[in-house]
Amino acid sequence: MKTAIYLDNNATTPLAPFLKKILIKKMEDWGNPSSINQTGREPKKIIREARQNLAKLLKVSSLELIFTSGGSEANNLALQGVFFSQVLPQLLDKTNSDKNVRNRFIISSVEHPSVFKTAEYLKKFGLKLDILPVNKDGQINLDQLKPLLGTDVAMLSIMYANNETGHIFPINKISNMVKDCGALLHCDAVQAFGKVPLNLKKLGADLVSFSSHKIYSLKGSGLLYVKKGVNINSLIQGGGQERFRRAGTENTLSIASFGLMAEHMLDSKIISEYFLKMKTLRDFMEEEILKNISNSKIIGKDFLRLPNTSNILFSNLNGESMLMSLDLKNIALSTGSACSSGSSEASKVLKAMGYCDNQARSSLRISLGWQTSKQDIVLFVKELISITKYLNTL
Ligand SMILES: Cc1ncc(COP(=O)(O)O)c(C=O)c1O
């Protein structure tokens, strides 16, 4: 691959070099983990160990973890799983008076499409949906959340950190408010995992989603934490895998990589060291850009953000033109969420935050990774300065 400087780590991360060697060996364990003959033994052990490592890292019981195919499936399982297990039966029970029914979900306006579209889809089955606004600095107002939390709310789904801007939501405070109204809390922690320390016991969420390929492991596995006692329906009917909550033969190799990365992150210094490294480089990069490129603005710069993410508006410039020019220099980044790239639509997240179409088209999302070096940032900023100068002359 030609890309010399990779600054799109929120889209996906490269496989950690230490995993490559181990995984080549694990490819020999090709058996079906459900097989009771000897070919199934090692794959079953791989999955058990991965689950134990993830449980240890997240400080939960391994019985509370369900492997999925990725973050999108984990989010779908959380929303659909709760809806079909807890909300739909109430709606179908004709003896229920409307007053007693919890048939409303709340989500923020900047959720990933795997939450947003799933919630919209469930409206067809009778779900009521409220959208909590997010302002231009990527912040929610808890005073706006309070009146939405009635006794008809079944679940609030809110991300830990936004994939496009990196802003972190106050999950602990939200959790207390949601508990007071008797609803469930789902948190999409796909972007936060590996970037900030996470302790699910302290977080206070009932369901939490994760994805392996955002933490330097293989694509193809994800995880949903479901707190003991919370019932969900399986999305996929079939075999009894994952204690009947997710049918289908497990992606052993990806799960192995996910578990090995969890084991690696058990060293408490890893996350804090990478946090500091990425934040120092990100802050340096932002300073250089603000100093050298007039009309550049960091979205929500002074608010709590992931250490690796920066979303920058360049007024009067087109994000896609900047991205293409940088791509020609072998520098990879993104204009919006990767999942919506391929279409030239303006970022839905920035539009939901109140930016107009033109502004939303003038942004770049830069996301650093564990592997990013100072030299990468210096070269990137140098190229960006010359590209913006050139584009400004057109
Ligand atoms: C916040 C967030 N949630 C969910 C997902 C989906 O994860 P996956 O790509 O594993 O399906 C993404 C992917 O970009 C994300 O950023």
Short mmCIF file of C-alpha atoms and ligand atoms in Angstrom, two decimals:
data_model
loop_
_atom_site.label_atom_id
_atom_site.label_comp_id
_atom_site.label_asym_id
_atom_site.label_seq_id
_atom_site.Cartn_x
_atom_site.Cartn_y
_atom_site.Cartn_z
CA MET A 1 0.00 0.00 0.00
CA LYS A 2 1.29 3.48 -0.93
CA THR A 3 -0.16 5.54 1.91
CA ALA A 4 2.75 7.01 3.76
CA ILE A 5 0.91 8.97 6.42
CA TYR A 6 -2.27 7.50 7.82
CA LEU A 7 -4.46 9.97 9.73
CA ASP A 8 -7.80 8.18 9.45
CA ASN A 9 -7.60 5.97 12.52
CA ASN A 10 -11.23 6.59 13.48
CA ALA A 11 -12.23 4.81 10.26
CA THR A 12 -10.07 1.82 11.02
CA THR A 13 -6.68 1.07 12.52
CA PRO A 14 -3.77 -0.94 11.12
CA LEU A 15 -3.20 -4.35 12.66
CA ALA A 16 -0.77 -4.11 15.58
CA PRO A 17 2.59 -5.59 14.48
CA PHE A 18 2.83 -7.85 17.55
CA LEU A 19 -0.51 -9.46 16.59
CA LYS A 20 0.54 -10.39 13.06
CA LYS A 21 2.99 -13.05 14.15
CA ILE A 22 0.67 -14.62 16.72
CA LEU A 23 -2.33 -14.64 14.37
CA ILE A 24 -0.51 -16.48 11.59
CA LYS A 25 -0.03 -19.32 14.06
CA LYS A 26 -3.67 -19.14 15.21
CA MET A 27 -4.84 -19.61 11.59
CA GLU A 28 -3.98 -23.26 12.04
CA ASP A 29 -6.88 -23.51 14.52
CA TRP A 30 -9.50 -23.51 11.77
CA GLY A 31 -12.02 -25.81 13.49
CA ASN A 32 -15.56 -24.86 14.43
CA PRO A 33 -15.61 -23.78 18.10
CA SER A 34 -18.93 -25.60 18.53
CA SER A 35 -17.55 -28.94 17.30
CA ILE A 36 -17.16 -31.45 20.09
CA ASN A 37 -14.42 -33.28 18.22
CA GLN A 38 -10.79 -32.32 18.73
CA THR A 39 -10.72 -29.68 15.92
CA GLY A 40 -13.13 -27.57 17.96
CA ARG A 41 -11.14 -27.63 21.18
CA GLU A 42 -8.49 -25.00 20.43
CA PRO A 43 -10.91 -22.52 18.72
CA LYS A 44 -13.25 -22.87 21.72
CA LYS A 45 -10.35 -22.12 24.06
CA ILE A 46 -9.35 -19.10 21.94
CA ILE A 47 -12.84 -17.65 22.28
CA ARG A 48 -13.02 -18.40 26.00
CA GLU A 49 -9.68 -16.70 26.64
CA ALA A 50 -10.57 -13.68 24.50
CA ARG A 51 -13.82 -13.26 26.43
CA GLN A 52 -11.98 -13.54 29.75
CA ASN A 53 -9.39 -10.94 28.72
CA LEU A 54 -12.03 -8.50 27.55
CA ALA A 55 -14.07 -9.06 30.73
CA LYS A 56 -11.00 -8.46 32.88
CA LEU A 57 -10.11 -5.29 30.99
CA LEU A 58 -13.64 -3.90 31.13
CA LYS A 59 -14.13 -5.06 34.74
CA VAL A 60 -17.28 -7.08 34.06
CA SER A 61 -18.26 -10.75 34.09
CA SER A 62 -17.46 -12.72 30.93
CA LEU A 63 -21.08 -13.94 30.98
CA GLU A 64 -22.11 -10.35 30.28
CA LEU A 65 -20.25 -10.20 26.94
CA ILE A 66 -21.66 -11.16 23.53
CA PHE A 67 -19.38 -11.38 20.50
CA THR A 68 -20.80 -9.87 17.31
CA SER A 69 -19.43 -9.15 13.82
CA GLY A 70 -18.52 -5.55 14.73
CA GLY A 71 -19.73 -2.29 16.22
CA SER A 72 -22.69 -1.89 13.85
CA GLU A 73 -24.07 -5.29 14.82
CA ALA A 74 -23.47 -4.60 18.52
CA ASN A 75 -25.48 -1.37 18.21
CA ASN A 76 -28.24 -3.12 16.29
CA LEU A 77 -28.34 -5.89 18.87
CA ALA A 78 -28.62 -3.37 21.69
CA LEU A 79 -31.46 -1.36 20.18
CA GLN A 80 -33.38 -4.13 18.42
CA GLY A 81 -32.62 -6.61 21.19
CA VAL A 82 -34.17 -4.39 23.85
CA PHE A 83 -37.04 -3.28 21.63
CA PHE A 84 -38.15 -6.77 20.61
CA SER A 85 -37.63 -8.23 24.06
CA GLN A 86 -39.04 -5.46 26.22
CA VAL A 87 -40.99 -2.88 24.22
CA LEU A 88 -42.89 -4.78 21.54
CA PRO A 89 -44.49 -7.26 23.99
CA GLN A 90 -45.93 -4.28 25.92
CA LEU A 91 -47.29 -2.77 22.70
CA LEU A 92 -48.91 -6.08 21.72
CA ASP A 93 -50.47 -6.61 25.14
CA LYS A 94 -53.94 -5.13 24.69
CA THR A 95 -54.59 -5.19 28.44
CA ASN A 96 -51.86 -2.56 28.90
CA SER A 97 -53.10 0.99 29.24
CA ASP A 98 -51.00 3.45 27.16
CA LYS A 99 -49.90 5.13 30.36
CA ASN A 100 -47.95 2.10 31.60
CA VAL A 101 -46.06 1.43 28.40
CA ARG A 102 -42.37 2.23 28.01
CA ASN A 103 -42.24 2.64 24.25
CA ARG A 104 -39.85 5.56 23.72
CA PHE A 105 -36.13 5.64 22.94
CA ILE A 106 -33.96 8.76 23.12
CA ILE A 107 -30.80 9.10 21.02
CA SER A 108 -28.49 12.04 20.39
CA SER A 109 -28.55 13.80 17.03
CA VAL A 110 -24.95 12.77 16.24
CA GLU A 111 -25.15 9.00 16.76
CA HIS A 112 -23.49 6.64 14.29
CA PRO A 113 -25.86 5.47 11.51
CA SER A 114 -25.97 2.00 13.10
CA VAL A 115 -27.82 3.59 16.02
CA PHE A 116 -29.65 6.34 14.15
CA LYS A 117 -31.04 4.17 11.37
CA THR A 118 -31.89 1.30 13.69
CA ALA A 119 -33.94 3.62 15.91
CA GLU A 120 -35.70 5.03 12.82
CA TYR A 121 -36.39 1.47 11.61
CA LEU A 122 -37.98 0.50 14.94
CA LYS A 123 -40.52 3.33 14.55
CA LYS A 124 -42.26 1.06 12.01
CA PHE A 125 -43.05 -1.33 14.88
CA GLY A 126 -44.42 1.37 17.18
CA LEU A 127 -41.32 2.88 18.80
CA LYS A 128 -41.52 6.56 19.71
CA LEU A 129 -38.25 8.40 19.26
CA ASP A 130 -36.81 11.62 20.65
CA ILE A 131 -33.61 13.17 19.36
CA LEU A 132 -31.42 15.05 21.84
CA PRO A 133 -29.75 18.04 20.13
CA VAL A 134 -25.99 18.63 20.07
CA ASN A 135 -24.63 22.16 19.67
CA LYS A 136 -21.89 23.56 17.40
CA ASP A 137 -19.25 22.73 20.01
CA GLY A 138 -20.35 19.10 20.11
CA GLN A 139 -22.06 19.46 23.49
CA ILE A 140 -25.41 18.26 24.80
CA ASN A 141 -27.38 20.25 27.33
CA LEU A 142 -28.47 18.09 30.27
CA ASP A 143 -31.29 20.57 30.96
CA GLN A 144 -32.69 19.61 27.57
CA LEU A 145 -32.43 15.92 28.44
CA LYS A 146 -34.24 16.21 31.80
CA PRO A 147 -37.76 16.92 30.45
CA LEU A 148 -37.42 14.09 27.90
CA LEU A 149 -36.89 11.48 30.61
CA GLY A 150 -40.47 10.46 31.35
CA THR A 151 -41.83 7.17 32.64
CA ASP A 152 -42.53 6.07 29.04
CA VAL A 153 -38.81 5.96 28.17
CA ALA A 154 -37.45 2.45 27.63
CA MET A 155 -33.88 3.34 26.68
CA LEU A 156 -31.47 6.17 26.01
CA SER A 157 -28.72 5.40 23.51
CA ILE A 158 -25.79 7.78 23.45
CA MET A 159 -22.22 7.42 22.27
CA TYR A 160 -19.26 7.75 24.61
CA ALA A 161 -17.35 9.78 22.04
CA ASN A 162 -18.24 11.03 18.59
CA ASN A 163 -16.43 9.50 15.64
CA GLU A 164 -16.27 12.73 13.62
CA THR A 165 -15.48 15.37 16.22
CA GLY A 166 -14.10 13.26 19.09
CA HIS A 167 -16.30 14.99 21.67
CA ILE A 168 -16.94 12.97 24.82
CA PHE A 169 -20.39 12.95 26.40
CA PRO A 170 -20.87 12.96 30.22
CA ILE A 171 -22.05 9.34 30.45
CA ASN A 172 -21.85 9.14 34.26
CA LYS A 173 -24.14 12.12 34.75
CA ILE A 174 -26.49 10.85 32.04
CA SER A 175 -26.52 7.42 33.65
CA ASN A 176 -27.72 8.85 36.97
CA MET A 177 -30.54 10.72 35.25
CA VAL A 178 -31.58 7.66 33.22
CA LYS A 179 -31.57 5.42 36.33
CA ASP A 180 -33.84 7.91 38.12
CA CYS A 181 -36.45 7.51 35.39
CA GLY A 182 -36.15 3.70 35.37
CA ALA A 183 -34.96 3.40 31.76
CA LEU A 184 -31.98 1.52 30.31
CA LEU A 185 -28.81 3.21 29.08
CA HIS A 186 -26.95 2.01 25.97
CA CYS A 187 -23.56 3.51 25.19
CA ASP A 188 -21.71 3.16 21.89
CA ALA A 189 -18.10 3.09 23.06
CA VAL A 190 -16.65 2.02 19.70
CA GLN A 191 -14.48 5.14 19.35
CA ALA A 192 -13.55 5.52 23.01
CA PHE A 193 -12.12 2.02 23.47
CA GLY A 194 -8.32 2.06 23.27
CA LYS A 195 -8.19 5.86 23.48
CA VAL A 196 -9.42 6.53 27.02
CA PRO A 197 -9.51 4.19 30.04
CA LEU A 198 -12.89 2.48 30.36
CA ASN A 199 -14.37 0.83 33.43
CA LEU A 200 -17.86 -0.44 32.73
CA LYS A 201 -18.74 -0.89 36.39
CA LYS A 202 -18.15 2.83 36.93
CA LEU A 203 -19.70 3.94 33.63
CA GLY A 204 -23.21 2.99 34.74
CA ALA A 205 -24.49 1.86 31.32
CA ASP A 206 -26.62 -1.27 30.91
CA LEU A 207 -25.42 -2.06 27.40
CA VAL A 208 -22.13 -1.00 25.76
CA SER A 209 -20.87 -1.57 22.18
CA PHE A 210 -17.29 -2.14 20.97
CA SER A 211 -15.53 -3.00 17.71
CA SER A 212 -12.25 -4.87 17.18
CA HIS A 213 -10.95 -3.04 14.11
CA LYS A 214 -10.81 0.33 15.88
CA ILE A 215 -8.23 -1.04 18.32
CA TYR A 216 -5.50 -2.37 16.02
CA SER A 217 -7.08 -5.85 15.80
CA LEU A 218 -8.67 -7.67 12.86
CA LYS A 219 -11.98 -6.63 11.33
CA GLY A 220 -14.92 -8.98 11.79
CA SER A 221 -15.64 -8.96 15.50
CA GLY A 222 -17.34 -6.68 17.95
CA LEU A 223 -18.76 -6.92 21.40
CA LEU A 224 -21.92 -6.02 23.24
CA TYR A 225 -21.82 -5.81 27.02
CA VAL A 226 -25.24 -6.58 28.45
CA LYS A 227 -25.49 -6.11 32.19
CA LYS A 228 -26.68 -9.16 34.12
CA GLY A 229 -30.48 -9.13 34.37
CA VAL A 230 -31.10 -7.11 31.18
CA ASN A 231 -33.07 -9.15 28.64
CA ILE A 232 -32.49 -8.85 24.93
CA ASN A 233 -33.71 -10.79 21.90
CA SER A 234 -31.20 -12.28 19.49
CA LEU A 235 -31.00 -10.54 16.10
CA ILE A 236 -29.95 -13.74 14.38
CA GLN A 237 -31.88 -16.98 14.85
CA GLY A 238 -30.04 -20.27 14.58
CA GLY A 239 -27.57 -22.08 16.79
CA GLY A 240 -27.03 -21.62 20.50
CA GLN A 241 -23.78 -19.64 20.32
CA GLU A 242 -23.23 -16.77 22.74
CA ARG A 243 -25.78 -18.31 25.14
CA PHE A 244 -28.52 -18.08 22.50
CA ARG A 245 -28.04 -14.33 22.12
CA ARG A 246 -26.11 -14.36 18.80
CA ALA A 247 -26.40 -17.38 16.51
CA GLY A 248 -23.71 -18.20 13.95
CA THR A 249 -20.21 -19.69 13.91
CA GLU A 250 -17.82 -17.28 15.58
CA ASN A 251 -15.06 -15.43 13.68
CA THR A 252 -12.37 -17.15 15.72
CA LEU A 253 -9.36 -15.35 14.25
CA SER A 254 -10.79 -11.87 14.66
CA ILE A 255 -11.99 -12.70 18.18
CA ALA A 256 -8.50 -14.03 18.96
CA SER A 257 -6.97 -10.70 17.85
CA PHE A 258 -9.55 -8.74 19.87
CA GLY A 259 -8.78 -10.77 23.00
CA LEU A 260 -5.01 -10.53 22.56
CA MET A 261 -5.29 -6.77 22.20
CA ALA A 262 -7.41 -6.67 25.37
CA GLU A 263 -4.69 -8.65 27.14
CA HIS A 264 -2.10 -6.15 25.84
CA MET A 265 -4.20 -3.24 27.15
CA LEU A 266 -4.44 -4.86 30.60
CA ASP A 267 -1.10 -3.20 31.26
CA SER A 268 -2.58 -0.05 32.76
CA LYS A 269 0.19 2.14 31.35
CA ILE A 270 -0.60 1.38 27.69
CA ILE A 271 -3.73 3.51 27.34
CA SER A 272 -2.38 6.42 29.37
CA GLU A 273 0.90 6.45 27.42
CA TYR A 274 -0.85 6.42 24.04
CA PHE A 275 -3.33 9.01 25.33
CA LEU A 276 -0.50 11.38 26.15
CA LYS A 277 1.40 10.67 22.92
CA MET A 278 -1.63 11.26 20.68
CA LYS A 279 -2.86 14.31 22.59
CA THR A 280 0.55 15.97 22.49
CA LEU A 281 0.84 15.43 18.72
CA ARG A 282 -2.79 16.42 18.08
CA ASP A 283 -2.45 19.64 20.08
CA PHE A 284 0.82 20.49 18.31
CA MET A 285 -0.86 19.84 14.92
CA GLU A 286 -3.83 22.05 15.79
CA GLU A 287 -1.59 24.89 16.94
CA GLU A 288 0.44 24.75 13.72
CA ILE A 289 -2.67 24.69 11.55
CA LEU A 290 -4.33 27.58 13.38
CA LYS A 291 -1.10 29.59 13.19
CA ASN A 292 -0.45 29.01 9.51
CA ILE A 293 -3.83 28.62 7.82
CA SER A 294 -6.10 31.61 8.11
CA ASN A 295 -9.82 30.89 8.39
CA SER A 296 -9.23 27.50 9.99
CA LYS A 297 -11.28 26.62 13.06
CA ILE A 298 -11.20 23.56 15.30
CA ILE A 299 -14.71 22.37 16.15
CA GLY A 300 -15.30 22.46 19.92
CA LYS A 301 -11.57 22.85 20.60
CA ASP A 302 -11.89 23.71 24.29
CA PHE A 303 -14.27 20.90 25.19
CA LEU A 304 -13.54 17.35 26.35
CA ARG A 305 -12.41 15.35 23.32
CA LEU A 306 -10.70 12.08 22.44
CA PRO A 307 -6.94 12.66 22.42
CA ASN A 308 -6.54 11.68 18.75
CA THR A 309 -9.35 13.47 16.92
CA SER A 310 -9.55 16.88 15.35
CA ASN A 311 -12.31 18.19 13.11
CA ILE A 312 -11.27 21.37 11.37
CA LEU A 313 -13.34 23.79 9.31
CA PHE A 314 -11.53 25.63 6.50
CA SER A 315 -13.92 28.34 5.42
CA ASN A 316 -14.31 28.77 1.65
CA LEU A 317 -12.38 25.58 0.90
CA ASN A 318 -13.82 22.25 -0.14
CA GLY A 319 -12.97 19.33 2.15
CA GLU A 320 -13.10 16.82 -0.66
CA SER A 321 -10.63 18.81 -2.81
CA MET A 322 -8.26 19.01 0.15
CA LEU A 323 -8.67 15.28 0.81
CA MET A 324 -7.95 14.38 -2.84
CA SER A 325 -4.90 16.65 -2.98
CA LEU A 326 -3.55 15.10 0.22
CA ASP A 327 -4.30 11.63 -1.09
CA LEU A 328 -2.08 12.35 -4.11
CA LYS A 329 0.69 13.04 -1.60
CA ASN A 330 -0.03 9.68 0.08
CA ILE A 331 -1.63 11.25 3.13
CA ALA A 332 -4.91 9.63 4.15
CA LEU A 333 -7.62 11.29 6.18
CA SER A 334 -11.35 11.82 5.94
CA THR A 335 -13.99 14.48 5.39
CA GLY A 336 -16.75 12.85 7.40
CA SER A 337 -17.44 9.42 8.76
CA ALA A 338 -15.84 6.70 6.61
CA CYS A 339 -19.11 4.85 6.54
CA SER A 340 -20.67 7.63 4.48
CA SER A 341 -17.71 8.24 2.20
CA GLY A 342 -18.18 7.25 -1.40
CA SER A 343 -21.11 9.65 -1.51
CA SER A 344 -20.39 13.35 -1.66
CA GLU A 345 -23.04 14.20 0.92
CA ALA A 346 -22.08 16.82 3.50
CA SER A 347 -21.38 15.42 6.96
CA LYS A 348 -24.68 14.61 8.66
CA VAL A 349 -23.04 14.99 12.06
CA LEU A 350 -21.85 18.55 11.41
CA LYS A 351 -25.22 19.45 9.92
CA ALA A 352 -26.97 18.04 13.00
CA MET A 353 -24.69 20.26 15.11
CA GLY A 354 -25.99 23.34 13.28
CA TYR A 355 -23.40 23.86 10.54
CA CYS A 356 -24.74 24.77 7.10
CA ASP A 357 -24.17 22.59 4.05
CA ASN A 358 -21.19 24.66 2.87
CA GLN A 359 -19.49 24.61 6.26
CA ALA A 360 -20.11 20.88 6.64
CA ARG A 361 -18.42 20.37 3.25
CA SER A 362 -15.41 22.43 4.26
CA SER A 363 -14.18 20.20 7.08
CA LEU A 364 -11.45 17.62 7.49
CA ARG A 365 -11.45 14.92 10.15
CA ILE A 366 -7.94 14.08 11.24
CA SER A 367 -7.60 11.07 13.51
CA LEU A 368 -4.21 10.07 14.84
CA GLY A 369 -3.25 6.55 15.89
CA TRP A 370 -0.88 4.82 18.28
CA GLN A 371 1.62 4.61 15.40
CA THR A 372 1.51 8.31 14.38
CA SER A 373 4.87 10.06 14.69
CA LYS A 374 5.89 13.70 15.04
CA GLN A 375 7.43 13.47 11.57
CA ASP A 376 4.04 12.38 10.14
CA ILE A 377 2.41 15.45 11.65
CA VAL A 378 5.12 17.86 10.53
CA LEU A 379 4.94 16.55 6.95
CA PHE A 380 1.14 16.55 6.95
CA VAL A 381 0.91 20.14 8.18
CA LYS A 382 3.49 21.26 5.61
CA GLU A 383 1.50 19.68 2.77
CA LEU A 384 -1.79 21.00 4.12
CA ILE A 385 -0.42 24.55 4.24
CA SER A 386 0.73 24.39 0.63
CA ILE A 387 -2.52 22.75 -0.57
CA THR A 388 -4.75 25.32 1.13
CA LYS A 389 -2.58 28.13 -0.29
CA TYR A 390 -2.95 26.67 -3.76
CA LEU A 391 -6.71 26.04 -3.45
CA ASN A 392 -7.21 29.59 -2.19
CA THR A 393 -5.73 30.94 -5.43
CA LEU A 394 -8.26 29.10 -7.62
C1 LIG B 1 -19.11 5.50 16.94
C2 LIG B 1 -19.18 4.31 16.04
N1 LIG B 1 -20.07 3.35 16.29
C3 LIG B 1 -20.17 2.27 15.52
C4 LIG B 1 -19.35 2.08 14.44
C5 LIG B 1 -19.49 0.85 13.60
O1 LIG B 1 -18.48 -0.08 13.87
P1 LIG B 1 -18.12 -1.22 12.81
O2 LIG B 1 -17.35 -0.57 11.71
O3 LIG B 1 -17.30 -2.20 13.58
O4 LIG B 1 -19.39 -1.81 12.34
C6 LIG B 1 -18.41 3.06 14.12
C7 LIG B 1 -17.54 2.92 12.94
O5 LIG B 1 -16.99 3.87 12.42
C8 LIG B 1 -18.30 4.19 14.96
O6 LIG B 1 -17.41 5.14 14.73
#
